[in-house]
Amino acid sequence: MRASIVKILWFKELRNTFRDKRTFWLTILLPLMMPIVMMLVVPLVATLVVGKSKPDLMTIGVQGDIGRFESALMGPVNLLAMAGFKPIKLVPVLDARAAVTSKKFSVAIAMPQSLPSGFDDGAIEIKLYADSTKTRAKSAELYVRTAVDRFNKKLLAQKLTSLGLADTDREVLRIKAIDTADKKNSISMVALSFLVPMLTLAWAMTGAQPVAIDASAAERERGTFETLLVSAVSRWEVLLGKYLAVLSISITSALVGLLGFYLLLLAVRQALKSQFGAVATEILEQKIGDISFDASMMLALSISAVAIAMAVSAFALLPSLFARTYKEAQMYLVPGIFTAMALAAPAFAADFFNLGPKVAWIPISGAVASMMRDLAGSTDWVLTGIGLLSCTLFTAAAMWIMLKLLSRESVVFRD
């Protein structure tokens, strides 16, 4: 095998791919741009919709004068507030209880005659009426409770400042929630462990398919595939060059997809933290978990993404080499996609069927199981290595089959 020939064929296929700008955007930038769209464009579009139709996410009825409490209820200034998006709308009502019982409001508050101006004024109640059958009631109630926390902390800061104490975050009594469930079995971890590997598999497929079809069936339609095979280039060199091109785009799409998800997660957590403050942040971490991507986890996730891309690239190229036309290759890829997804299924069902480490030896499932373990906060490098090995062995077997196909003249030159 001549490495220089393989390199020439590899780069030729990449150039053919990048000539089609739409394919470039689909396979390279779409995995990164989609989270950016979710982070920036969707809130801005929502703002325009809100500005045109004048609905609000949550409407809260207010009995009495809201006074200085309004600034705490509306929350700090953030990107959404600067764009004009208001998550809540305050509507004056005569009777807070009647406003909720009449089903006109999910949440209403009855303000006291006067708000406290300091900690020495004693405790004053804000009555909160909520209809728990309404889906928006919990969210609106969270806004009110967070506003009370902000108001109390502001008065506390003033009191501590007057006493010459600068540590306004000091606490005497606090709650430490202890979740006895295994972290990997929490709702958030299960959701992320399912979502991230499936998205990685989807992006790897998205990157591999167009390149695989163009490198085989499309080139056969152009009449250059047979010419290449009868030239002074070995069939193995042709196959390896085309596979490396497919693999390069597939790996790039998968890794960029991981990066996009990481950026999205950071943005969402920061937005929620700035909007709701410490109370909501604590609840968020209890329900979702303290998800942090350190260097070790990112490396393990990247290795598993590369392993998935290796297997998916073989899935995409194998039927494409056998196809005679572009449309035929697309039809052949459909069962290939479902087969790849089926191979990932054992990783999600491992706990139900007590498969344990055995699932790591199944191609794609091994890499998916490794990603699930990484996201649960317990990176297992042995599992990561087995997942990579299983995908490598599968790829080697697929390459052997493809080489056998290219060696059969009845397959290469068939009409």
PDB file of N, CA and C in Angstrom, residues 22 110-111 115 186 190 198 227 241 276 284-286 399 410:
ATOM      1  N   ARG A  22     -23.579  23.471   0.377  1.00  0.00           N
ATOM      2  CA  ARG A  22     -24.687  23.025   1.212  1.00  0.00           C
ATOM      3  C   ARG A  22     -24.287  21.802   2.037  1.00  0.00           C
ATOM      4  N   ALA A 110     -51.441  38.689  47.156  1.00  0.00           N
ATOM      5  CA  ALA A 110     -52.066  39.781  47.911  1.00  0.00           C
ATOM      6  C   ALA A 110     -50.971  40.490  48.687  1.00  0.00           C
ATOM      7  N   MET A 111     -50.708  41.735  48.326  1.00  0.00           N
ATOM      8  CA  MET A 111     -49.629  42.490  48.942  1.00  0.00           C
ATOM      9  C   MET A 111     -50.073  43.083  50.275  1.00  0.00           C
ATOM     10  N   LEU A 115     -44.535  47.418  52.753  1.00  0.00           N
ATOM     11  CA  LEU A 115     -43.418  46.492  52.739  1.00  0.00           C
ATOM     12  C   LEU A 115     -42.419  46.858  53.824  1.00  0.00           C
ATOM     13  N   SER A 186     -30.377   8.980  38.157  1.00  0.00           N
ATOM     14  CA  SER A 186     -31.243  10.132  38.334  1.00  0.00           C
ATOM     15  C   SER A 186     -31.900  10.492  37.009  1.00  0.00           C
ATOM     16  N   VAL A 190     -30.145  10.144  33.324  1.00  0.00           N
ATOM     17  CA  VAL A 190     -30.709   9.227  32.330  1.00  0.00           C
ATOM     18  C   VAL A 190     -31.042   9.983  31.050  1.00  0.00           C
ATOM     19  N   MET A 198     -27.133   9.701  21.466  1.00  0.00           N
ATOM     20  CA  MET A 198     -27.986   9.629  20.275  1.00  0.00           C
ATOM     21  C   MET A 198     -27.732  10.804  19.346  1.00  0.00           C
ATOM     22  N   THR A 227     -13.083   3.907 -14.119  1.00  0.00           N
ATOM     23  CA  THR A 227     -11.780   4.342 -14.622  1.00  0.00           C
ATOM     24  C   THR A 227     -10.732   4.317 -13.526  1.00  0.00           C
ATOM     25  N   GLY A 241      -8.629   5.301   0.837  1.00  0.00           N
ATOM     26  CA  GLY A 241      -8.717   6.740   0.606  1.00  0.00           C
ATOM     27  C   GLY A 241     -10.140   7.260   0.747  1.00  0.00           C
ATOM     28  N   PHE A 276     -33.078  33.468  37.945  1.00  0.00           N
ATOM     29  CA  PHE A 276     -33.766  33.066  39.159  1.00  0.00           C
ATOM     30  C   PHE A 276     -32.940  33.227  40.420  1.00  0.00           C
ATOM     31  N   LEU A 284     -32.330  23.728  40.819  1.00  0.00           N
ATOM     32  CA  LEU A 284     -31.900  23.215  39.519  1.00  0.00           C
ATOM     33  C   LEU A 284     -30.828  22.148  39.675  1.00  0.00           C
ATOM     34  N   GLU A 285     -29.874  22.393  40.561  1.00  0.00           N
ATOM     35  CA  GLU A 285     -28.811  21.421  40.754  1.00  0.00           C
ATOM     36  C   GLU A 285     -29.323  20.151  41.439  1.00  0.00           C
ATOM     37  N   GLN A 286     -30.356  20.300  42.290  1.00  0.00           N
ATOM     38  CA  GLN A 286     -30.928  19.116  42.927  1.00  0.00           C
ATOM     39  C   GLN A 286     -31.654  18.249  41.906  1.00  0.00           C
ATOM     40  N   MET A 399     -14.448  -3.268   6.273  1.00  0.00           N
ATOM     41  CA  MET A 399     -13.472  -2.948   5.232  1.00  0.00           C
ATOM     42  C   MET A 399     -13.092  -4.203   4.441  1.00  0.00           C
ATOM     43  N   SER A 410     -17.892  -8.585 -11.369  1.00  0.00           N
ATOM     44  CA  SER A 410     -19.330  -8.622 -11.622  1.00  0.00           C
ATOM     45  C   SER A 410     -20.068  -7.575 -10.799  1.00  0.00           C
TER      46      SER A 410
END
